[in-house]
Coordinates of C-alpha atoms (C1' of nucleotides) in Angstrom, one line a residue:
Chain A
M16 CA -112.3 81.7 53.1
L17 CA -112.9 77.8 51.4
K18 CA -113.7 75.0 54.2
R19 CA -112.6 71.5 53.7
T20 CA -114.9 68.6 52.6
K21 CA -114.6 65.4 52.9
I22 CA -114.3 62.9 49.8
A23 CA -117.5 60.3 51.3
Q24 CA -119.7 64.0 51.7
L25 CA -118.5 65.4 47.8
L26 CA -118.9 62.0 46.5
Q27 CA -122.9 62.2 47.6
S28 CA -123.6 65.4 45.4
E29 CA -126.3 65.7 43.2
Q30 CA -124.1 67.7 41.1
T31 CA -120.8 69.5 39.9
I32 CA -119.2 71.8 42.4
K33 CA -117.3 75.2 41.3
Q34 CA -115.3 75.4 43.9
V35 CA -113.9 73.0 46.7
L36 CA -110.9 71.9 48.8
I37 CA -110.0 68.4 50.2
K38 CA -107.2 67.4 51.5
G39 CA -106.4 63.9 51.9
W40 CA -103.3 61.0 50.9
V41 CA -101.9 60.3 48.0
R42 CA -102.7 56.7 46.7
T43 CA -100.8 56.8 43.0
R44 CA -100.1 59.0 40.2
R45 CA -100.9 58.5 36.6
D46 CA -98.8 60.2 34.0
A47 CA -100.4 61.6 31.2
K48 CA -99.5 64.1 28.2
D49 CA -100.2 67.6 29.4
F50 CA -102.1 66.1 33.0
S51 CA -101.1 64.2 35.6
F52 CA -103.8 62.2 37.5
V53 CA -103.6 62.2 41.4
E54 CA -106.1 60.2 43.3
I55 CA -106.7 61.0 47.1
N56 CA -107.7 59.3 49.8
D57 CA -108.9 60.8 52.9
G58 CA -110.4 57.9 55.1
S59 CA -114.0 59.7 54.9
C60 CA -114.8 56.3 52.7
L61 CA -113.6 53.8 50.2
K62 CA -113.4 55.3 47.6
N63 CA -110.6 57.5 46.0
M64 CA -110.7 61.0 44.2
Q65 CA -109.3 61.7 41.0
V66 CA -107.4 64.7 40.7
I67 CA -106.5 65.6 37.3
A68 CA -103.1 67.7 37.6
R69 CA -102.4 70.1 34.6
N70 CA -99.2 70.8 33.5
D71 CA -100.1 74.7 33.7
L72 CA -99.6 74.4 37.6
S73 CA -97.1 76.6 39.0
N74 CA -95.5 73.3 41.0
Y75 CA -96.3 70.8 38.3
D76 CA -92.2 70.1 39.2
D77 CA -93.1 69.2 42.3
I78 CA -96.2 67.4 41.5
K79 CA -95.1 65.1 39.1
K80 CA -93.3 63.7 42.4
L81 CA -96.0 62.9 44.2
T82 CA -95.3 59.6 45.3
T83 CA -97.7 57.0 47.5
G84 CA -98.0 57.9 51.0
S85 CA -98.0 61.6 50.1
S86 CA -100.3 64.4 51.9
V87 CA -101.6 67.5 49.9
A88 CA -104.4 69.9 49.7
V89 CA -106.1 70.3 46.8
T90 CA -108.7 73.3 45.8
G91 CA -110.1 73.2 42.2
E92 CA -113.9 72.5 40.4
M93 CA -115.5 69.2 40.7
I94 CA -117.0 67.8 37.8
L95 CA -118.2 64.9 36.0
S96 CA -115.0 62.4 34.9
Q97 CA -115.1 61.3 31.8
G98 CA -113.2 58.0 32.7
G99 CA -115.7 55.3 33.2
N100 CA -114.6 53.9 37.0
Q101 CA -115.7 57.6 39.1
K102 CA -118.7 59.9 38.6
F103 CA -116.5 62.6 40.2
E104 CA -113.2 64.3 39.2
V105 CA -111.2 67.8 40.6
V106 CA -109.4 69.8 38.0
A107 CA -107.2 71.3 40.5
E108 CA -106.5 75.0 40.4
T109 CA -104.2 74.5 43.7
I110 CA -101.9 71.5 44.8
E111 CA -100.1 72.2 48.2
I112 CA -97.9 69.8 48.7
Y113 CA -97.6 69.6 52.9
S114 CA -95.4 66.3 52.9
L115 CA -93.6 64.0 49.9
A116 CA -93.3 60.1 51.5
P117 CA -89.8 59.0 50.8
E118 CA -89.4 56.0 48.4
D119 CA -89.3 53.8 51.1
Y120 CA -93.0 54.1 52.2
P121 CA -94.0 50.3 53.7
L122 CA -97.6 50.1 52.1
Q123 CA -97.3 49.5 48.1
K124 CA -99.4 49.5 45.2
K125 CA -99.8 46.4 46.1
K126 CA -102.3 42.9 47.8
H127 CA -100.0 42.8 50.8
S128 CA -100.1 40.2 52.8
D129 CA -102.0 40.3 56.3
E130 CA -99.3 39.1 57.9
Y131 CA -97.2 41.8 56.5
L132 CA -99.6 44.3 57.3
R133 CA -99.3 43.6 61.4
T134 CA -95.8 44.6 61.5
I135 CA -96.9 48.0 60.2
A136 CA -100.5 48.1 62.7
H137 CA -99.4 51.6 62.7
L138 CA -99.8 52.5 59.1
R139 CA -102.1 49.5 57.5
P140 CA -105.3 51.8 58.9
R141 CA -104.3 53.8 55.1
S142 CA -104.7 50.5 52.9
N143 CA -108.6 49.8 51.3
K144 CA -108.8 46.7 53.4
Y145 CA -107.6 47.6 57.0
G146 CA -109.7 51.3 56.2
A147 CA -112.6 49.8 56.2
A148 CA -112.6 47.6 58.7
F149 CA -112.1 50.1 61.4
R150 CA -114.7 52.3 59.8
V151 CA -116.9 49.6 60.0
R152 CA -116.0 49.4 64.0
S153 CA -116.4 52.8 64.4
E154 CA -120.3 52.2 63.4
L155 CA -120.0 49.2 65.4
S156 CA -119.6 51.0 67.9
Y157 CA -122.6 53.5 67.3
A158 CA -125.2 50.8 66.4
I159 CA -124.1 49.5 70.2
H160 CA -125.0 52.4 71.8
K161 CA -127.8 52.9 69.8
F162 CA -129.4 50.1 70.3
F163 CA -129.2 50.5 73.6
N164 CA -129.9 54.2 73.7
E165 CA -133.3 53.4 72.5
R166 CA -134.3 50.7 74.6
G167 CA -133.9 52.9 77.9
F168 CA -130.8 51.1 78.8
R169 CA -128.6 52.8 80.7
Y170 CA -124.1 52.7 79.7
V171 CA -122.3 51.7 83.3
H172 CA -118.9 52.2 83.0
T173 CA -117.7 49.4 85.3
P174 CA -113.6 50.0 87.0
I175 CA -111.5 48.6 84.5
I176 CA -109.3 47.7 88.1
T177 CA -110.6 45.4 89.7
G178 CA -109.6 44.4 93.2
S179 CA -111.7 41.4 92.8
D180 CA -109.4 38.2 92.1
C181 CA -112.6 36.2 92.1
E182 CA -114.4 37.8 89.0
G183 CA -114.3 33.8 87.8
A184 CA -113.4 34.1 83.7
G185 CA -110.0 33.7 83.9
E186 CA -106.2 34.7 84.6
M187 CA -105.8 38.1 85.4
F188 CA -103.3 41.0 85.1
Q189 CA -101.8 42.3 88.3
V190 CA -101.4 46.1 88.8
T191 CA -98.8 46.9 90.9
T192 CA -96.3 49.9 91.9
L193 CA -94.2 47.5 93.8
D194 CA -91.0 47.2 92.5
I195 CA -91.2 43.9 91.6
N196 CA -87.0 43.3 91.7
N197 CA -87.2 44.4 95.3
P198 CA -91.2 44.1 96.8
P199 CA -91.7 44.6 100.4
R200 CA -91.8 41.8 102.2
T201 CA -94.3 40.7 105.3
P202 CA -92.3 39.1 108.5
D203 CA -92.9 35.5 106.5
G204 CA -91.1 36.1 103.5
K205 CA -94.8 36.9 101.1
V206 CA -94.7 40.4 99.4
D207 CA -96.5 42.9 101.7
Y208 CA -99.5 44.6 99.7
S209 CA -100.3 46.5 102.0
Q210 CA -97.8 48.6 100.5
D211 CA -98.8 48.5 97.0
F212 CA -100.6 51.2 95.7
F213 CA -103.9 49.7 97.2
G214 CA -103.3 48.4 100.3
K215 CA -103.9 44.7 98.8
E216 CA -103.2 43.2 95.4
A217 CA -105.1 44.9 92.3
R218 CA -106.0 43.4 88.9
L219 CA -106.9 44.1 85.3
T220 CA -110.6 43.4 85.1
V221 CA -111.6 40.4 83.3
S222 CA -115.5 40.7 83.3
G223 CA -117.8 44.2 84.2
Q224 CA -120.3 40.9 85.2
L225 CA -120.8 41.8 88.7
N226 CA -120.6 45.2 89.1
G227 CA -123.0 45.3 86.4
E228 CA -125.7 43.5 88.2
M229 CA -124.9 45.9 91.4
Y230 CA -126.5 48.2 88.6
A231 CA -129.1 46.7 87.1
C232 CA -130.8 46.1 90.1
A233 CA -131.1 49.5 90.8
L234 CA -131.6 51.3 87.5
G235 CA -133.4 48.1 85.4
D236 CA -131.7 47.8 82.1
I237 CA -128.1 48.4 82.4
Y238 CA -125.3 47.9 79.7
T239 CA -121.2 48.2 80.0
F240 CA -119.1 48.4 77.0
G241 CA -115.6 48.8 77.3
P242 CA -111.9 47.6 77.3
T243 CA -111.2 43.5 79.3
F244 CA -108.5 41.5 79.7
R245 CA -107.4 37.9 80.4
A246 CA -104.1 37.0 80.6
E247 CA -104.5 33.1 79.2
N248 CA -102.0 31.8 77.0
S249 CA -104.4 31.8 73.9
N250 CA -103.1 31.9 71.1
T251 CA -106.0 31.9 68.1
T252 CA -107.2 33.7 65.8
R253 CA -110.4 34.3 68.0
H254 CA -108.6 35.6 71.3
A255 CA -106.3 38.7 72.1
A256 CA -105.0 39.8 75.9
E257 CA -107.3 43.4 75.2
F258 CA -110.2 43.0 73.8
W259 CA -113.7 44.5 73.7
M260 CA -116.7 43.1 75.3
I261 CA -120.3 44.5 75.9
E262 CA -122.1 43.4 78.7
P263 CA -125.7 44.4 79.3
E264 CA -127.2 43.1 82.4
M265 CA -131.7 43.0 82.9
A266 CA -134.0 43.2 86.3
F267 CA -136.8 41.8 85.7
A268 CA -135.6 39.5 82.5
D269 CA -135.5 35.4 82.5
I270 CA -133.5 33.3 79.8
H271 CA -135.8 33.8 77.1
D272 CA -136.0 37.5 77.8
D273 CA -131.9 37.5 77.6
M274 CA -131.8 35.0 74.5
D275 CA -134.4 37.7 72.2
L276 CA -131.8 40.2 73.9
A277 CA -129.4 38.9 71.7
E278 CA -130.6 37.7 68.9
D279 CA -132.7 41.4 68.8
M280 CA -129.4 43.4 68.9
V281 CA -127.2 40.7 66.4
K282 CA -129.2 42.0 63.9
Y283 CA -129.5 45.4 64.6
C284 CA -126.0 46.2 64.6
I285 CA -125.9 43.6 61.2
R286 CA -128.6 46.3 59.9
H287 CA -127.0 49.6 61.0
V288 CA -123.5 48.7 59.4
M289 CA -124.9 47.5 56.4
N290 CA -126.8 50.5 55.6
T291 CA -123.7 53.1 56.8
C292 CA -121.1 51.4 55.6
A293 CA -121.9 49.9 51.9
D294 CA -118.7 50.7 50.2
D295 CA -116.6 48.8 53.1
L296 CA -118.9 45.2 53.4
A297 CA -118.7 45.9 49.6
L298 CA -115.1 45.2 49.5
F299 CA -115.3 42.7 52.0
D300 CA -117.8 40.5 49.6
K301 CA -114.9 40.3 46.5
F302 CA -111.5 40.3 48.7
V303 CA -112.1 38.7 52.3
E304 CA -115.1 36.5 52.7
P305 CA -116.9 35.5 49.3
G306 CA -120.6 35.3 50.3
L307 CA -120.3 37.3 53.0
L308 CA -123.6 39.8 52.4
D309 CA -125.9 37.0 51.8
K310 CA -124.7 35.4 54.8
L311 CA -125.3 38.2 56.8
N312 CA -128.1 39.0 55.2
N313 CA -129.0 35.4 55.8
I314 CA -128.1 36.4 59.7
M315 CA -131.1 39.3 59.6
N316 CA -133.6 37.9 58.4
S317 CA -134.1 34.5 59.5
G318 CA -134.9 33.3 63.3
F319 CA -132.4 31.8 65.5
A320 CA -132.5 28.4 66.1
R321 CA -133.1 28.0 70.0
I322 CA -132.0 24.3 71.3
T323 CA -131.3 23.3 74.4
Y324 CA -127.9 21.6 75.8
T325 CA -129.7 17.5 75.8
E326 CA -131.6 18.4 72.7
A327 CA -128.1 19.4 71.0
I328 CA -126.2 16.5 72.0
D329 CA -129.0 14.5 71.1
I330 CA -128.7 16.1 67.3
M331 CA -124.9 15.4 67.5
K332 CA -125.7 12.1 68.2
A333 CA -128.1 11.2 66.3
S334 CA -125.8 12.9 63.2
G335 CA -124.0 10.3 62.6
K336 CA -121.0 12.1 62.6
A337 CA -117.2 10.9 63.9
F338 CA -116.5 13.6 66.3
E339 CA -113.5 13.8 68.0
Y340 CA -114.6 14.8 71.4
K341 CA -117.7 11.7 72.0
P342 CA -120.4 14.1 72.9
E343 CA -122.2 13.0 75.8
F344 CA -124.4 14.5 78.3
G345 CA -121.9 16.7 80.9
I346 CA -119.3 17.6 78.5
D347 CA -118.2 21.3 77.5
L348 CA -119.1 21.4 73.8
Q349 CA -116.2 21.7 71.3
T350 CA -115.5 23.5 68.9
E351 CA -116.2 21.2 66.2
H352 CA -119.7 20.2 67.9
E353 CA -120.4 24.8 67.6
R354 CA -119.0 24.2 64.0
F355 CA -121.3 20.9 63.3
L356 CA -124.1 22.9 64.9
A357 CA -123.6 26.4 63.1
E358 CA -122.4 25.7 59.9
E359 CA -123.7 22.6 59.4
H360 CA -127.3 21.4 60.9
F361 CA -129.2 24.6 61.1
K362 CA -126.6 26.9 59.2
R363 CA -127.9 29.9 60.7
P364 CA -126.9 30.9 64.3
V365 CA -128.3 28.6 67.2
I366 CA -129.0 29.7 71.2
V367 CA -128.0 26.7 73.0
R368 CA -129.6 26.5 76.6
D369 CA -129.7 24.9 79.9
Y370 CA -126.3 23.3 80.2
P371 CA -124.3 20.4 83.1
K372 CA -124.0 23.4 85.9
E373 CA -120.9 21.5 86.6
I374 CA -119.5 23.2 83.3
K375 CA -121.2 26.3 83.9
A376 CA -120.1 29.8 86.7
F377 CA -121.7 29.6 90.0
Y378 CA -123.5 32.9 89.0
M379 CA -126.4 30.8 86.8
R380 CA -129.5 29.9 87.6
L381 CA -130.0 26.7 88.6
N382 CA -133.0 25.1 86.1
D383 CA -136.1 23.3 88.4
D384 CA -134.3 19.4 87.8
G385 CA -131.5 20.5 89.9
R386 CA -128.7 19.8 87.3
T387 CA -129.0 21.9 84.5
V388 CA -128.1 26.2 84.0
A389 CA -130.0 28.8 82.7
A390 CA -127.6 29.6 80.7
M391 CA -127.5 30.5 76.8
D392 CA -124.7 30.4 74.3
V393 CA -125.5 31.8 71.0
L394 CA -123.2 30.4 68.3
V395 CA -122.5 31.7 64.3
P396 CA -121.6 29.8 61.6
G397 CA -117.6 30.9 61.4
I398 CA -117.1 32.5 64.7
G399 CA -118.4 29.4 67.0
E400 CA -118.8 31.2 70.3
L401 CA -120.7 34.7 69.7
I402 CA -122.4 35.2 72.4
G403 CA -122.0 33.7 76.1
G404 CA -125.1 34.9 78.6
S405 CA -127.0 33.7 81.7
Q406 CA -130.0 34.2 84.3
R407 CA -128.7 34.1 87.1
E408 CA -129.1 33.6 90.3
E409 CA -131.4 35.6 92.5
R410 CA -132.1 33.1 95.5
L411 CA -129.3 33.5 98.1
D412 CA -129.3 30.6 99.7
V413 CA -129.3 28.8 96.5
L414 CA -126.4 30.6 95.0
I415 CA -124.4 30.5 98.9
K416 CA -124.2 27.1 97.9
R417 CA -123.1 26.8 94.3
I418 CA -120.4 28.6 96.0
E419 CA -119.4 26.5 98.3
E420 CA -120.3 23.7 95.9
M421 CA -117.1 24.6 93.2
G422 CA -115.2 25.5 96.3
M423 CA -115.1 29.4 96.4
T424 CA -114.9 31.3 99.5
E425 CA -118.1 33.0 100.4
A426 CA -116.6 36.1 102.0
D427 CA -114.6 37.5 98.2
Y428 CA -118.4 38.0 97.2
E429 CA -120.1 39.8 100.3
W430 CA -121.1 42.9 98.4
Y431 CA -122.2 41.0 95.6
L432 CA -124.6 38.3 97.6
D433 CA -126.0 42.1 99.1
S434 CA -127.8 42.4 96.4
R435 CA -129.3 39.2 97.2
R436 CA -129.9 39.9 100.4
Y437 CA -131.9 43.2 100.0
G438 CA -134.7 43.6 97.3
S439 CA -133.3 40.8 94.8
V440 CA -135.0 39.9 91.6
P441 CA -135.1 37.3 88.9
H442 CA -132.0 39.4 86.1
A443 CA -130.4 38.5 83.4
G444 CA -127.8 39.4 81.1
F445 CA -125.2 38.1 78.5
G446 CA -121.1 39.3 78.0
L447 CA -120.4 39.7 73.6
G448 CA -116.5 39.6 72.4
F449 CA -117.1 43.0 70.2
E450 CA -114.6 41.8 68.4
R451 CA -116.0 38.5 67.7
M452 CA -118.9 40.8 66.2
M453 CA -116.6 42.0 63.9
M454 CA -115.0 39.0 62.9
L455 CA -118.4 37.6 62.2
I456 CA -119.6 41.5 60.2
T457 CA -116.6 41.8 58.1
G458 CA -115.2 38.3 57.9
I459 CA -111.7 38.7 58.7
G460 CA -110.4 35.9 60.1
N461 CA -108.2 36.6 63.0
I462 CA -108.7 38.9 65.6
R463 CA -105.6 40.4 65.3
D464 CA -107.5 42.6 61.8
V465 CA -110.2 43.7 64.2
I466 CA -108.4 45.8 66.4
P467 CA -106.2 48.8 66.0
F468 CA -103.1 47.9 68.0
P469 CA -104.0 44.1 69.3
R470 CA -102.4 42.7 72.2
T471 CA -101.5 39.0 72.2
P472 CA -99.1 36.4 73.9
K473 CA -95.5 38.4 73.2
S474 CA -96.6 40.7 71.6
I475 CA -96.8 44.4 72.2
N476 CA -95.7 47.0 69.8
F477 CA -96.9 49.5 68.9
Chain B
rU18 C1' -100.2 25.5 76.6
rC19 C1' -100.2 21.1 73.3
rC20 C1' -100.0 19.4 67.8
rG21 C1' -97.8 21.2 62.6
rG22 C1' -95.8 24.4 58.9
rC23 C1' -92.8 29.1 58.1
rU24 C1' -88.4 32.7 58.5
rU25 C1' -83.7 33.5 51.2
rA26 C1' -83.8 41.5 48.1
rG27 C1' -88.9 46.9 50.4
rC28 C1' -93.1 42.8 49.5
rU29 C1' -94.8 37.8 47.3
rC30 C1' -92.2 33.7 46.4
rA31 C1' -88.1 30.0 43.7
rG32 C1' -83.7 27.4 44.4
rC33 C1' -83.2 22.2 48.9
rG34 C1' -74.9 20.6 49.8
rG35 C1' -70.7 24.0 45.0
rU36 C1' -69.9 30.8 47.2
rA37 C1' -78.1 33.8 45.3
rG38 C1' -82.9 33.8 41.2
rA39 C1' -88.1 35.5 39.1
rG40 C1' -92.8 39.0 39.7
rC41 C1' -94.0 43.0 41.8
rA42 C1' -92.5 47.9 44.7
rA43 C1' -88.9 51.3 44.1
rU44 C1' -85.7 54.6 41.1
rC45 C1' -84.5 56.3 35.9
rG46 C1' -86.6 56.9 30.5
rG47 C1' -90.7 57.3 26.4
rC48 C1' -95.7 56.8 25.9
rU49 C1' -100.8 57.8 26.7
rG50 C1' -108.1 60.4 29.4
rU51 C1' -105.7 56.9 32.4
rU52 C1' -108.4 53.5 36.8
rA53 C1' -103.2 49.4 42.0
rA54 C1' -102.1 51.8 33.0
rC55 C1' -98.8 50.0 30.2
rC56 C1' -93.1 49.9 27.6
rG57 C1' -88.1 49.9 28.3
rA58 C1' -83.2 49.6 31.8
rU59 C1' -81.6 50.2 36.6
rU60 C1' -81.0 49.6 42.4
rG61 C1' -81.2 45.8 46.1
rG62 C1' -79.7 40.1 50.2
rU63 C1' -73.2 38.6 55.5
rC64 C1' -80.0 33.5 52.6
rG65 C1' -83.5 34.5 61.4
rC66 C1' -80.0 33.6 65.2
rC67 C1' -76.2 30.3 68.0
rU68 C1' -73.7 25.6 67.2
rG69 C1' -72.1 21.5 65.2
rU70 C1' -71.4 17.9 59.7
rU71 C1' -68.7 18.7 55.4
rC72 C1' -63.0 20.5 51.9
rG73 C1' -67.5 23.4 51.0
rA74 C1' -74.1 24.7 54.4
rA75 C1' -79.7 29.5 52.1
rU76 C1' -79.9 23.7 51.3
rC77 C1' -78.2 18.4 56.4
rA78 C1' -78.4 17.7 62.1
rG79 C1' -79.2 19.8 67.1
rG80 C1' -81.2 24.3 69.8
rC81 C1' -83.1 29.3 70.2
rA82 C1' -85.9 32.9 68.4
rG83 C1' -90.4 34.9 66.1
rC84 C1' -94.6 34.7 62.8
rC85 C1' -98.2 31.2 61.0
rG86 C1' -102.5 27.5 61.2
rG87 C1' -105.2 24.1 64.5
rA88 C1' -106.4 22.1 69.9
rG89 C1' -107.6 23.3 75.0
rC90 C1' -109.0 27.9 77.9
rC91 C1' -112.7 32.2 76.2
rA92 C1' -115.4 36.7 74.3

RNA sequence: UCCGGCUUAGCUCAGCGGUAGAGCAAUCGGCUGUUAACCGAUUGGUCGCCUGUUCGAAUCAGGCAGCCGGAGCCA
């Protein structure tokens, strides 16, 4: 019994093969005089296998009806192709038709707009561009795990549902089994969450960081890699309500170790994808972002610029450039500032650190100057903020003071503060938006096009 | 959430007051070791929804919805 071989594997062959079995979907068919060319794609790689279907095949009449999108199994000999565009082709001995795609198959043999393909997100991975994107997504995921695993980081699964409404990273989705049309009430008229599934309010996580810190303070170096949710009404090309985030956390590490890790990880991931998805990246370089490969090589081979927030402000002031938001110490860096630094001034990724404490989260370590914290953001050309991280405040008294300063409730963080009560150590970590790295590596400009089924405000199809 | 733009055939768009057009796709036929082949023919739309102005609205006005881009929030 002949076993199926994937096209990606066949195309790596050094020589012709007497008998092969391939299975896939018809991309296009062209008739010649005594035979038909059928291009098969099985998703294993960008390239198709050209199949020669001669008119002496018993079901040739049916083969002539094969339309784009139809599914087939083909046996035959893989020979060197006479045509110039492919090394091999398969001369069919049998073609079994699984299913003919009717004429209303939505993917035509032509270029479609990304907006249209988004409306058929369930079929778009069958197109060249999206097939490539989601092969890259898979390889990039693997690269993340491989990078951390090779460095002795442990993979920690932090909860998706959280009872804490104070993870400090934005609006959260509520999770409840109560009947929202008729919820139980307490005597004073409020919703009685003691009767809800968890006995209290529950939400989808916006970050696993606080949990991750606990595990770093036990296992040493850890990372999380999982789905994250934000109920922000953000309508941009860089935000989604559901996205995947990578959050490493290192015990016995400071802000400089953190920056080293971030830079090493980005370079490692790019290298891995360039090595494993060369054809797919070539497509992006040709059709999506001309110059992409040069950009990626530049990122891999150049050191990331590293400056302090104060230096960044000075650079922008000295540039003479007219910014809409005037650079002054104390302002948050706007999109235009990030783009200026990464794209115009340094022309490569930049890591900015030591931000004013007022514009950063409570858990970031207070610097000796008393007015900045050991936070760092990695800004990349075209994307803006790819990574946000910090050295964490490990001093219990300073941390409690920061919680008070920011008007937060200490009682909500008792379990978190335990890590500072018992064997507290310097530690640091960061958060990386997985889809943002996908955009960086593929050149695809919209986050909706690097997630299989994107969830954004007013949109939850499929 | 704010600002701007768009919504006409399956797709991409033109038409911008007088009752709808192109290219591509699809279908049919022809030609051909072809390369998202080529040539010919055919099919295909209550012009996003609601209200109004007008003798007459795809076209003008108002409202709504959806989509796109930018900004904010951030990953």
